[in-house]
Coordinates of C-alpha atoms in Angstrom, one line a residue:
M202 CA -2.6 16.4 -18.4
A203 CA -2.4 13.5 -20.9
L204 CA 1.4 13.3 -20.3
G205 CA 0.7 13.3 -16.6
A206 CA -1.7 10.4 -17.0
L207 CA 0.9 8.5 -19.0
V208 CA 3.5 9.0 -16.3
R209 CA 1.2 7.8 -13.7
S210 CA 0.5 4.5 -15.6
R211 CA 3.9 3.2 -14.6
N212 CA 2.6 0.6 -12.1
L213 CA -0.7 -0.1 -13.8
T214 CA -0.7 -3.8 -13.5
L215 CA 1.3 -4.0 -10.2
P216 CA -0.6 -5.5 -7.2
P217 CA -0.6 -3.2 -4.2
V218 CA 2.8 -4.0 -2.9
D219 CA 4.4 -0.6 -3.1
Y220 CA 4.3 2.5 -0.8
H221 CA 1.4 2.5 1.7
S222 CA 0.5 -1.0 0.6
W223 CA -1.6 -1.6 3.8
R224 CA -4.0 1.3 2.9
Q225 CA -4.1 0.3 -0.7
V226 CA -4.9 -3.3 0.2
E227 CA -7.8 -2.1 2.5
T228 CA -9.3 -0.2 -0.4
A229 CA -8.7 -3.0 -2.9
D230 CA -10.3 -5.4 -0.4
Y231 CA -13.5 -3.4 -0.2
A232 CA -13.6 -3.3 -4.0
R233 CA -13.1 -7.0 -4.5
N234 CA -15.6 -7.9 -1.8
Y235 CA -18.2 -5.6 -3.3
Y236 CA -17.6 -7.4 -6.6
E237 CA -17.8 -10.9 -5.1
E238 CA -20.3 -10.5 -2.4
G239 CA -22.9 -8.2 -3.9
Y240 CA -22.8 -4.5 -4.6
R241 CA -24.0 -3.4 -1.2
L242 CA -22.5 0.1 -1.1
F243 CA -23.4 0.8 2.5
Y244 CA -21.9 -2.4 3.9
P245 CA -18.2 -2.4 3.1
T246 CA -16.4 -5.6 4.2
V247 CA -12.8 -6.8 4.6
S248 CA -11.1 -10.2 4.4
R249 CA -9.7 -10.0 8.0
R250 CA -13.1 -10.8 9.4
G251 CA -12.7 -14.0 11.4
H252 CA -16.1 -15.6 11.5
T253 CA -18.0 -12.3 11.3
P254 CA -19.7 -10.9 8.2
G255 CA -16.7 -8.6 7.8
Y256 CA -18.4 -5.3 8.1
I257 CA -16.0 -2.5 8.9
E258 CA -16.3 1.0 10.3
S259 CA -14.9 3.1 7.4
E260 CA -15.5 6.0 5.1
L261 CA -18.2 5.5 2.4
S262 CA -15.9 4.1 -0.2
L263 CA -17.4 5.4 -3.4
Y264 CA -14.0 4.8 -5.0
A265 CA -14.0 1.1 -4.1
F266 CA -17.6 0.7 -5.2
A267 CA -16.7 2.3 -8.6
A268 CA -13.8 -0.1 -8.9
A269 CA -16.1 -3.0 -8.2
V270 CA -18.4 -1.9 -10.9
G271 CA -15.4 -1.9 -13.2
Y272 CA -14.7 -5.4 -12.1
G273 CA -18.2 -6.4 -13.0
L274 CA -17.9 -4.9 -16.5
F275 CA -14.4 -6.0 -17.4
G276 CA -13.5 -8.8 -14.9
F277 CA -11.1 -8.6 -12.0
H278 CA -8.0 -6.7 -12.9
E279 CA -6.1 -4.6 -10.4
A280 CA -5.3 -2.1 -13.2
I281 CA -9.0 -1.0 -13.0
P282 CA -8.7 0.9 -9.6
R283 CA -5.4 2.4 -10.7
L284 CA -7.0 3.6 -14.0
L285 CA -9.8 5.1 -11.9
T286 CA -7.3 6.9 -9.7
I287 CA -5.5 8.2 -12.8
A288 CA -8.8 9.4 -14.2
T289 CA -9.7 11.3 -11.0
S290 CA -6.2 12.8 -10.7
T291 CA -6.4 14.0 -14.3
A292 CA -9.9 15.4 -13.7
T293 CA -8.7 17.2 -10.5
G294 CA -5.9 18.8 -12.5
Y295 CA -8.5 20.1 -15.0
V296 CA -10.7 21.5 -12.2
L297 CA -7.6 23.3 -10.8
F298 CA -7.1 24.8 -14.2
L299 CA -10.7 26.1 -14.1
I300 CA -10.2 27.6 -10.7
G301 CA -6.9 29.2 -11.6
R302 CA -8.3 30.6 -14.8
R303 CA -11.2 32.1 -13.0
L304 CA -9.1 33.8 -10.4
W305 CA -5.9 34.8 -12.3
G306 CA -6.3 33.9 -15.9
S307 CA -5.7 30.8 -18.2
R308 CA -1.9 31.0 -17.9
A309 CA -2.0 30.8 -14.1
G310 CA -4.4 27.9 -14.3
L311 CA -2.2 26.0 -16.7
L312 CA 0.8 26.6 -14.5
A313 CA -1.1 25.3 -11.5
V314 CA -1.8 22.1 -13.4
L315 CA 1.9 21.9 -14.2
V316 CA 2.8 22.0 -10.5
F317 CA 0.1 19.6 -9.5
T318 CA 1.0 17.1 -12.3
F319 CA 4.8 17.2 -12.4
L320 CA 6.2 19.0 -9.3
S321 CA 4.4 16.9 -6.7
P322 CA 5.8 13.5 -5.8
F323 CA 2.6 12.7 -4.0
G324 CA 0.7 13.9 -7.0
L325 CA 2.6 11.6 -9.2
Y326 CA 2.4 8.6 -6.9
F327 CA -1.0 8.9 -5.3
G328 CA -2.3 9.8 -8.7
Q329 CA -2.2 6.1 -9.5
A330 CA -2.4 4.4 -6.1
I331 CA -5.3 2.1 -5.2
M332 CA -6.7 4.7 -2.7
G333 CA -9.7 7.0 -2.8
D334 CA -7.8 10.1 -1.7
M335 CA -7.7 11.5 -5.3
L336 CA -11.4 11.2 -5.6
V337 CA -11.7 13.2 -2.3
L338 CA -9.5 15.9 -3.8
L339 CA -11.7 15.9 -6.9
F340 CA -14.9 16.4 -4.8
V341 CA -13.3 19.1 -2.8
S342 CA -11.9 21.0 -5.8
L343 CA -15.2 20.7 -7.6
A344 CA -17.0 22.0 -4.5
I345 CA -14.7 25.1 -4.4
Y346 CA -15.1 25.7 -8.1
A347 CA -18.9 25.5 -7.9
G348 CA -18.8 27.8 -4.8
L349 CA -16.7 30.3 -6.8
R350 CA -19.1 30.3 -9.7
W351 CA -22.1 30.9 -7.4
A352 CA -20.4 33.5 -5.2
E353 CA -19.5 35.6 -8.3
G354 CA -23.2 35.8 -9.4
G355 CA -23.8 32.3 -10.9
P356 CA -27.2 30.7 -10.8
G357 CA -28.5 28.8 -7.8
Y358 CA -27.7 25.4 -9.0
W359 CA -24.0 26.1 -8.4
F360 CA -24.8 26.5 -4.8
G361 CA -26.6 23.2 -4.6
L362 CA -23.8 21.5 -6.5
A363 CA -21.2 22.8 -4.1
A364 CA -23.2 21.5 -1.1
I365 CA -23.6 18.0 -2.7
L366 CA -19.9 17.8 -3.7
A367 CA -18.8 18.9 -0.2
T368 CA -21.0 16.2 1.3
L369 CA -19.6 13.5 -1.0
G370 CA -16.1 14.6 -0.1
A371 CA -16.8 14.3 3.7
L372 CA -18.5 10.9 3.2
S373 CA -15.5 9.7 1.3
K374 CA -13.0 11.1 3.9
L375 CA -14.3 12.7 7.1
P376 CA -11.6 15.3 7.4
A377 CA -12.8 16.8 4.1
L378 CA -15.3 18.7 6.3
Y379 CA -12.6 21.4 6.2
V380 CA -14.0 22.4 2.8
G381 CA -16.9 23.9 4.7
V382 CA -14.7 26.8 5.8
P383 CA -13.8 28.2 2.3
L384 CA -17.4 27.5 1.1
A385 CA -18.8 29.4 4.1
S386 CA -16.6 32.4 3.2
L387 CA -18.0 32.3 -0.3
V388 CA -21.5 32.4 1.0
F389 CA -20.6 35.4 3.1
Q390 CA -19.0 37.0 0.0
R391 CA -22.3 36.8 -1.9
D392 CA -24.8 37.3 0.9
G393 CA -22.9 39.3 3.5
W394 CA -24.2 39.0 7.0
R395 CA -27.6 38.2 5.6
A396 CA -26.2 34.8 5.0
L397 CA -26.9 34.0 8.6
F398 CA -30.6 34.5 8.0
R399 CA -31.0 32.7 4.6
L400 CA -32.8 29.4 5.0
R401 CA -31.1 27.8 2.0
N402 CA -27.7 28.2 3.7
W403 CA -28.8 26.5 6.9
L404 CA -30.6 23.8 4.9
A405 CA -27.4 23.1 2.9
A406 CA -25.1 23.1 5.9
L407 CA -27.3 21.1 8.3
G408 CA -28.3 18.8 5.5
A409 CA -24.7 18.0 4.6
L410 CA -23.8 17.5 8.3
A411 CA -26.9 15.3 8.8
V412 CA -26.0 13.0 5.9
V413 CA -22.4 12.8 6.9
T414 CA -23.3 12.1 10.6
A415 CA -25.9 9.5 9.5
W416 CA -23.2 7.6 7.5
Y417 CA -20.5 7.6 10.2
L418 CA -23.0 6.5 12.9
H419 CA -24.0 3.7 10.6
A420 CA -20.4 2.8 10.0
F421 CA -19.7 2.9 13.7
E422 CA -22.6 0.5 14.3
L423 CA -21.1 -1.8 11.6
G424 CA -17.8 -1.8 13.4
Q425 CA -19.5 -2.5 16.8
Q426 CA -21.0 -5.6 15.2
T427 CA -17.7 -7.1 14.1
G428 CA -15.0 -5.3 16.0
L429 CA -13.5 -4.1 12.7
S430 CA -12.6 -0.5 12.4
L431 CA -10.3 2.0 10.7
G432 CA -10.5 4.0 13.9
I433 CA -12.7 6.9 12.6
L434 CA -15.0 7.2 15.6
S435 CA -13.9 4.2 17.7
N436 CA -10.3 3.8 18.9
N437 CA -9.2 7.0 17.2
D438 CA -5.8 7.9 18.6
R439 CA -4.9 10.2 15.8
I440 CA -6.6 13.4 17.0
G441 CA -6.5 15.5 20.1
D442 CA -2.8 15.1 21.0
L443 CA -2.2 18.8 21.6
G444 CA 1.1 18.1 23.4
L445 CA 2.5 17.0 20.0
L446 CA 2.1 20.5 18.8
R447 CA 4.8 21.6 21.2
D448 CA 7.2 19.0 19.8
P449 CA 9.6 20.4 17.2
S450 CA 9.7 17.0 15.5
F451 CA 6.1 17.5 14.4
Y452 CA 7.0 20.5 12.4
Q453 CA 10.2 18.9 11.1
A454 CA 8.0 16.0 9.8
L455 CA 5.7 18.5 8.1
F456 CA 8.6 20.4 6.5
Y457 CA 10.0 17.1 5.3
N458 CA 6.7 16.0 3.8
F459 CA 6.1 19.4 2.2
S460 CA 9.6 19.7 0.7
W461 CA 10.3 16.1 -0.3
R462 CA 6.9 14.4 -0.7
L463 CA 4.2 16.9 -1.3
L464 CA 5.7 19.7 -3.4
T465 CA 9.5 19.5 -3.5
A466 CA 11.6 22.6 -2.3
T467 CA 10.8 24.4 -5.6
G468 CA 7.1 23.8 -5.2
V469 CA 7.1 25.0 -1.6
A470 CA 8.9 28.2 -2.5
L471 CA 6.4 28.9 -5.3
W472 CA 3.5 28.1 -3.0
L473 CA 4.7 30.5 -0.3
L474 CA 5.4 33.2 -2.9
G475 CA 1.9 32.8 -4.4
M476 CA 0.4 33.3 -1.0
A477 CA 2.5 36.4 -0.3
L478 CA 1.5 38.1 -3.5
P479 CA -1.3 40.7 -3.4
R480 CA -4.8 39.4 -4.0
Q481 CA -6.2 40.1 -7.4
R482 CA -9.8 39.1 -6.8
R483 CA -12.1 39.1 -3.9
S484 CA -12.8 35.4 -4.2
E485 CA -9.1 34.6 -3.5
H486 CA -9.9 34.6 0.2
A487 CA -11.5 31.2 -0.3
I488 CA -8.2 29.7 -1.4
Y489 CA -6.4 31.2 1.6
L490 CA -9.1 29.7 3.8
W491 CA -8.8 26.4 2.0
V492 CA -5.1 26.3 3.0
G493 CA -5.9 27.5 6.5
S494 CA -8.6 24.9 7.1
V495 CA -6.3 22.1 5.9
F496 CA -3.6 23.3 8.3
L497 CA -6.2 23.3 11.1
Y498 CA -6.9 19.7 10.2
F499 CA -3.2 18.9 10.4
L500 CA -3.1 20.4 13.9
I501 CA -6.1 18.5 15.1
A502 CA -5.0 15.2 13.7
A503 CA -1.3 15.8 14.4
R504 CA -0.5 12.2 15.4
G505 CA -2.2 10.9 12.3
V506 CA -0.2 13.3 10.1
I507 CA 3.1 12.1 11.7
R508 CA 2.2 8.4 11.2
Q509 CA 0.6 8.6 7.7
D510 CA 2.4 11.2 5.5
Y511 CA -0.3 10.9 2.9
Y512 CA -2.6 13.0 5.1
T513 CA -0.8 16.0 3.8
L514 CA -2.1 15.3 0.3
S515 CA -5.1 17.3 1.2
L516 CA -3.0 20.5 0.9
L517 CA -1.9 19.8 -2.6
P518 CA -4.7 21.4 -4.7
S519 CA -4.7 24.7 -2.9
A520 CA -0.9 24.8 -2.7
A521 CA -0.7 24.1 -6.5
L522 CA -3.0 26.9 -7.2
F523 CA -0.9 29.4 -5.3
A524 CA 2.2 28.0 -7.0
G525 CA 0.6 28.5 -10.4
K526 CA -0.2 32.1 -9.4
A527 CA 3.5 32.6 -8.4
L528 CA 4.7 31.2 -11.7
D529 CA 2.3 33.5 -13.6
F530 CA 3.6 36.5 -11.7
L531 CA 7.3 35.5 -12.4
Y532 CA 6.5 35.0 -16.1
A533 CA 4.8 38.4 -16.3
R534 CA 7.7 40.1 -14.4
V535 CA 10.3 38.5 -16.7
V536 CA 8.4 39.7 -19.8
A537 CA 7.9 43.2 -18.4
W538 CA 11.5 43.6 -17.3
A539 CA 12.9 42.2 -20.5
R540 CA 11.0 44.9 -22.5
A541 CA 12.0 47.7 -20.1
D542 CA 14.6 50.3 -21.2
S543 CA 16.5 50.0 -17.9
I544 CA 19.6 47.7 -18.1
E545 CA 19.0 46.8 -14.4
R546 CA 15.5 45.6 -15.3
R547 CA 16.8 43.5 -18.2
L548 CA 19.5 42.0 -16.0
G549 CA 16.8 41.2 -13.4
A550 CA 14.7 39.5 -16.1
L551 CA 17.7 37.4 -17.1
A552 CA 18.5 36.5 -13.5
L553 CA 14.9 35.4 -12.9
L554 CA 14.8 33.5 -16.2
V555 CA 18.0 31.6 -15.4
G556 CA 17.1 31.1 -11.7
W557 CA 13.7 29.6 -12.3
G558 CA 14.9 28.0 -15.5
L559 CA 17.1 25.9 -13.3
A560 CA 14.8 25.6 -10.3
L561 CA 11.9 24.2 -12.2
P562 CA 13.7 21.3 -13.9
W563 CA 15.5 20.6 -10.7
G564 CA 12.2 20.5 -8.9
A565 CA 10.8 18.1 -11.6
V566 CA 13.9 15.8 -11.2
Q567 CA 13.5 15.9 -7.4
A568 CA 9.8 15.1 -7.7
G569 CA 10.6 12.2 -10.0
H570 CA 13.3 10.8 -7.7
S571 CA 11.0 11.1 -4.6
A572 CA 8.1 9.5 -6.5
N573 CA 10.3 6.8 -7.8
E574 CA 11.1 5.7 -4.2
M575 CA 7.4 5.3 -3.7
F576 CA 6.7 3.5 -6.9
Q577 CA 9.2 0.7 -6.0
P578 CA 7.7 -2.6 -4.7
V579 CA 8.5 -3.0 -1.0
D580 CA 10.4 -6.3 -0.6
P581 CA 8.4 -7.7 2.4
K582 CA 5.1 -6.8 0.7
Y583 CA 6.1 -8.3 -2.6
G584 CA 7.3 -11.4 -0.6
A585 CA 3.9 -11.5 1.1
W586 CA 2.2 -11.3 -2.3
M587 CA 4.3 -14.3 -3.4
A588 CA 3.2 -16.1 -0.3
G589 CA -0.3 -15.2 -1.1
Q590 CA 0.0 -16.8 -4.5
W591 CA 1.2 -20.0 -2.8
A592 CA -1.8 -19.9 -0.4
Q593 CA -4.2 -19.5 -3.3
A594 CA -2.8 -22.6 -4.8
V595 CA -3.0 -24.6 -1.6
V596 CA -5.8 -23.4 0.7
P597 CA -9.1 -24.6 -0.7
V598 CA -11.6 -21.9 -1.9
G599 CA -13.9 -21.1 1.0
E600 CA -11.5 -22.3 3.6
G601 CA -10.4 -19.7 6.1
L602 CA -6.8 -18.6 6.8
V603 CA -5.1 -17.4 9.9
A604 CA -2.6 -14.8 9.0
V605 CA 0.1 -13.9 11.4
G606 CA 3.2 -11.6 11.5
G607 CA 4.6 -8.9 9.3
A608 CA 2.2 -8.6 6.3
P609 CA -1.4 -9.2 7.4
P610 CA -3.9 -8.0 6.6
E611 CA -2.2 -7.7 3.2
G612 CA -1.5 -11.4 3.3
L613 CA -5.2 -12.2 3.4
Y614 CA -5.9 -10.0 0.4
Y615 CA -3.0 -11.4 -1.5
S616 CA -4.1 -15.0 -0.6
H617 CA -7.7 -14.2 -1.8
R618 CA -9.0 -15.8 1.3
H619 CA -11.1 -14.6 4.2
G620 CA -9.6 -15.2 7.6
L621 CA -8.3 -14.1 11.0
Y622 CA -5.6 -11.6 11.5
L623 CA -3.3 -12.1 14.5
S624 CA -0.6 -9.5 15.1
D625 CA 1.9 -12.0 16.6
L626 CA 2.5 -15.6 17.2
D627 CA 2.0 -15.4 20.9
L628 CA -1.7 -14.9 20.2
A629 CA -1.8 -17.9 17.9
L630 CA 0.0 -20.2 20.4
A631 CA -2.1 -19.0 23.3
Q632 CA -5.4 -19.5 21.3
E633 CA -4.4 -22.8 19.7
A634 CA -7.3 -24.8 21.2
E635 CA -9.8 -22.1 20.4
L636 CA -8.6 -21.8 16.9
R637 CA -9.0 -25.5 16.3
K638 CA -12.4 -25.5 18.0
E639 CA -13.6 -22.7 15.6
G640 CA -12.5 -24.8 12.7
W641 CA -9.4 -22.9 11.6
R642 CA -6.9 -25.2 9.8
Y643 CA -4.4 -23.2 7.8
L644 CA -2.0 -20.7 9.5
V645 CA 0.5 -18.6 7.5
I646 CA 3.3 -16.6 9.2
F647 CA 4.2 -13.8 6.8
N648 CA 7.7 -12.4 6.8
P649 CA 8.9 -14.7 9.7
Y650 CA 12.6 -13.8 9.1
W651 CA 12.3 -10.0 9.3
G652 CA 12.1 -9.7 13.0
L653 CA 8.4 -9.4 13.0
A654 CA 7.9 -12.9 14.4
H655 CA 10.2 -13.8 17.3
P656 CA 12.5 -16.8 16.4
T657 CA 11.6 -18.7 19.5
R658 CA 8.0 -18.4 18.7
V659 CA 8.6 -19.6 15.2
L660 CA 10.4 -22.6 16.5
A661 CA 7.5 -23.3 18.9
T662 CA 5.1 -23.4 16.0
H663 CA 7.5 -25.5 14.0
T664 CA 7.6 -28.2 16.7
R665 CA 3.8 -28.0 17.4
W666 CA 2.1 -28.0 14.0
R667 CA 2.8 -29.6 10.6
L668 CA 4.7 -27.5 8.1
I669 CA 3.0 -27.6 4.7
G670 CA 5.0 -24.9 2.9
G671 CA 7.5 -22.1 3.3
G672 CA 9.9 -19.9 1.5
D673 CA 11.9 -16.7 1.9
W674 CA 8.8 -14.8 3.0
F675 CA 6.4 -17.2 4.7
L676 CA 5.9 -20.4 6.7
A677 CA 2.6 -22.2 6.5
Y678 CA 1.2 -24.8 8.9
D679 CA -1.7 -27.1 9.2
I680 CA -2.7 -26.5 12.8
S681 CA -5.2 -29.4 12.8
Q682 CA -2.1 -31.7 12.7
G683 CA 0.8 -32.1 15.0
P684 CA 4.4 -32.1 13.7
S685 CA 5.2 -35.1 11.7
G686 CA 8.6 -36.7 11.2
T687 CA 7.2 -38.6 8.1
P688 CA 7.3 -36.8 4.8
Q689 CA 4.8 -37.4 2.1
D690 CA 7.5 -38.9 -0.2
V691 CA 9.7 -41.2 1.8
F692 CA 13.0 -42.4 0.3
S693 CA 13.3 -46.1 0.3
Q694 CA 17.1 -45.8 1.0
P695 CA 17.5 -42.5 2.7
P696 CA 20.8 -40.8 2.0
Q697 CA 23.1 -40.0 4.9
W698 CA 25.9 -37.5 5.2
G699 CA 28.7 -38.5 7.5
E700 CA 27.4 -39.7 10.8
Q701 CA 25.5 -36.5 11.2
V702 CA 22.3 -36.2 9.1
T703 CA 19.9 -38.3 7.1
L704 CA 17.5 -37.0 4.5
L705 CA 14.2 -38.9 5.1
G706 CA 12.2 -37.6 2.2
Y707 CA 10.3 -34.5 1.0
D708 CA 7.0 -32.8 0.6
L709 CA 6.0 -30.8 -2.5
I710 CA 2.9 -28.7 -1.8
P711 CA 1.5 -27.9 -4.3
G712 CA 2.9 -30.4 -6.7
R713 CA 3.8 -27.7 -9.2
P714 CA 5.5 -24.3 -9.4
V715 CA 3.6 -21.3 -8.3
N716 CA 4.6 -18.1 -10.2
S717 CA 7.7 -20.1 -11.3
K718 CA 8.7 -20.9 -7.8
L719 CA 9.0 -24.5 -6.5
Y720 CA 8.4 -25.1 -2.7
P721 CA 9.8 -28.4 -1.6
I722 CA 10.2 -29.3 2.1
L723 CA 13.1 -31.5 3.0
Y724 CA 13.0 -33.6 6.1
W725 CA 16.4 -33.9 7.8
R726 CA 17.0 -36.2 10.8
A727 CA 20.0 -35.4 13.0
E728 CA 22.1 -38.5 13.7
G729 CA 24.8 -36.9 15.8
E730 CA 26.1 -33.5 17.0
F731 CA 27.2 -30.9 14.4
N732 CA 30.4 -29.1 14.9
G733 CA 29.5 -25.9 13.1
R734 CA 26.8 -24.4 11.2
Y735 CA 25.9 -26.0 7.9
V736 CA 23.9 -24.8 4.9
G737 CA 21.5 -27.1 3.1
F738 CA 21.0 -26.6 -0.6
V739 CA 18.9 -27.9 -3.5
H740 CA 20.0 -27.6 -7.1
V741 CA 17.5 -28.2 -9.9
W742 CA 18.2 -29.7 -13.3
D743 CA 15.8 -30.1 -16.1
S744 CA 15.2 -33.3 -18.2
R745 CA 17.8 -32.1 -20.7
G746 CA 20.5 -32.0 -18.1
A747 CA 20.6 -28.2 -17.8
F748 CA 20.9 -26.4 -14.5
C749 CA 17.9 -24.2 -13.9
G750 CA 17.7 -23.1 -10.3
Q751 CA 18.9 -23.4 -6.7
D752 CA 18.3 -22.4 -3.1
D753 CA 20.9 -22.4 -0.4
H754 CA 20.2 -21.5 3.2
P755 CA 20.8 -22.7 6.8
P756 CA 17.9 -24.7 8.1
L757 CA 14.8 -22.7 8.5
N758 CA 16.7 -19.7 7.2
G759 CA 18.9 -19.7 10.2
L760 CA 16.2 -20.0 12.9
W761 CA 17.2 -23.6 13.6
S762 CA 20.9 -23.9 12.8
T763 CA 22.5 -27.3 12.7
D764 CA 24.6 -26.6 15.9
Q765 CA 21.3 -26.5 17.7
W766 CA 20.1 -30.0 16.5
K767 CA 19.9 -32.8 18.9
P768 CA 20.4 -36.5 17.8
G769 CA 17.1 -37.9 16.6
A770 CA 15.5 -34.5 15.9
V771 CA 13.6 -34.3 12.6
V772 CA 13.7 -30.9 11.0
A773 CA 11.2 -29.9 8.2
D774 CA 13.2 -27.4 6.1
P775 CA 11.3 -25.4 3.5
F776 CA 12.9 -24.3 0.2
E777 CA 11.9 -21.7 -2.4
I778 CA 13.5 -22.3 -5.8
D779 CA 13.0 -20.2 -8.9
V780 CA 12.5 -22.7 -11.7
S781 CA 11.6 -20.3 -14.4
G782 CA 14.6 -21.5 -16.4
C783 CA 13.1 -25.0 -16.5
A784 CA 10.8 -24.0 -19.4
G785 CA 7.7 -26.0 -18.2
D786 CA 9.5 -29.3 -17.8
A787 CA 7.3 -31.9 -16.1
H788 CA 10.2 -33.8 -14.6
L789 CA 12.9 -32.1 -12.6
E790 CA 16.0 -33.6 -10.9
L791 CA 16.8 -32.2 -7.5
R792 CA 20.3 -32.5 -6.2
V793 CA 20.7 -32.1 -2.4
G794 CA 23.6 -31.6 -0.1
M795 CA 25.1 -29.6 2.8
Y796 CA 28.2 -27.5 3.2
L797 CA 29.9 -25.8 6.1
A798 CA 28.9 -22.1 6.1
A799 CA 32.3 -20.9 7.1
T800 CA 34.3 -22.7 4.5
G801 CA 32.0 -24.0 1.8
E802 CA 33.3 -27.5 2.4
R803 CA 30.6 -30.1 1.6
L804 CA 29.5 -32.7 4.1
P805 CA 30.5 -36.1 2.6
L806 CA 27.7 -38.3 1.4
S807 CA 28.5 -41.6 3.1
S808 CA 25.5 -43.9 2.3
Q809 CA 25.8 -43.4 -1.5
P810 CA 29.2 -41.9 -2.1
S811 CA 29.5 -39.5 -5.0
V812 CA 32.2 -37.1 -6.2
D813 CA 30.1 -34.0 -5.6
Q814 CA 28.6 -35.3 -2.3
L815 CA 25.0 -34.7 -3.7
Y816 CA 22.0 -36.9 -3.5
R817 CA 19.8 -37.0 -6.6
F818 CA 16.1 -37.6 -7.0
T819 CA 13.5 -36.8 -9.6
V820 CA 10.1 -35.1 -8.9
R821 CA 7.2 -35.1 -11.3
L822 CA 5.3 -31.9 -11.5
L823 CA 1.5 -31.6 -11.8
D824 CA -0.4 -29.4 -14.2
V825 CA 2.7 -28.2 -16.0
S826 CA 1.7 -26.1 -19.1

């Protein structure tokens, strides 16, 4: 388990820009808001709040609250919720060992932990993600263990503990109500049909349901106040689509998730073998019902399972237990056959040993490969995080932000600003007057070049509002101002290339690098028609005369190509330049030019002729350290 925790520490300090970043950001947002706005457990808030208090209809995020407490003790570090997930994942593995040991012996328990820890891509990845799902699995597994202890003659406090843990699981994730099915079977195991007439059973069941119902009604009311919801009770389109159960693609998706994400093909084979083996103890029926109740949840929430593959994570603990049972059976069979007098039995032992000796490492490799795909930062999300760092440097603390396009609400979290989330630019353009009236000033389009914001809409914003920043992954505007043809830094003798384009000047917002990236905006003015598509470029040289960065791209990354320019048009063109090689230099020389995209031939600098056709100017950076 210690090795498993070490493996899961891979992305410990990474912001939530990897697989399922949206869900991770939601959870991280709760945690940071708890930390910054007061530890009000029953009032979770999000940054995508507009002018509302930000309350959201959600689960009771005990996980996010615990992370916020960690922030309070140690300061804000995104490693804290990841460490919390690693701890809950490790604890879940230990509980599975306890369950497996109780049902089939210590070896089976250890082998179940092996499957849970190393043969599950989801176990590897979600065992460190900023999500509360592992805490839910811990609550559910502990509830099953407590129920087993009580059903097999344990004292009454195990019964109460099982009820409390099941309640905590359902509060943390409503579908965890499925744990009630195996727990009910354990009650019948101990009490028989008298269970129906025992007051304690009804008090536990109805008490748990009352607490869970009270929370989700409260959460629903919070969502009604603000219009913010995760779609648990309101606008829930993930359940009830029985027609999907007739669609073969649903079962294909399940099989893919089971064999590639949840358990790997080796793990699935072991899980099914474990379920097929004869029962060794009466209490095993609870584990079968655990599997069955989770599958019932999959059928009820079929659309959600298709959309969000991590829903299948709820199957992992019970499947790992049966896989551990299967491995224990195979080990015992190999040992018994190896000691037999029959040559056939010995050959059978050898075949099993070789077969599973190959299958298990192959499954571990498959799990590692599948998990590695999820561990990788997703480029658009990492780009949105970079944009968020720029926004933190530019948008004043306490000022709202309108986030549009392909990364919100992640963009608001990355920007560490509260704001308004609009799904597309049409809404922003249509609501311009209202946005200004409500006091919104800063608008950021995240991932404008990835097809998530239509090019014509981007150009509409570009010619309507003042550009204040941009790069490979964002465009930022001050919507309180119209477009300006006058840069902040105007050249006294603007350079001109041919009879086609003049460089009027530039903006540099902020006046320093952000995460080693410099974000100048060049102001081109078209003087004539362009015959072809040209690429603008900026090369950066430090004070020692060493080259240390560049950015080449068609204007507005191709959304406003030079062959579309009309004479007199002023084009604000944002650049993003990695200047990490400049070693903190306070003065940088920028060399600017244009070349024909098809041939690389540079447009001649006519106003101030030079051999390389480049215009040179120096910028002084602020706060360089």
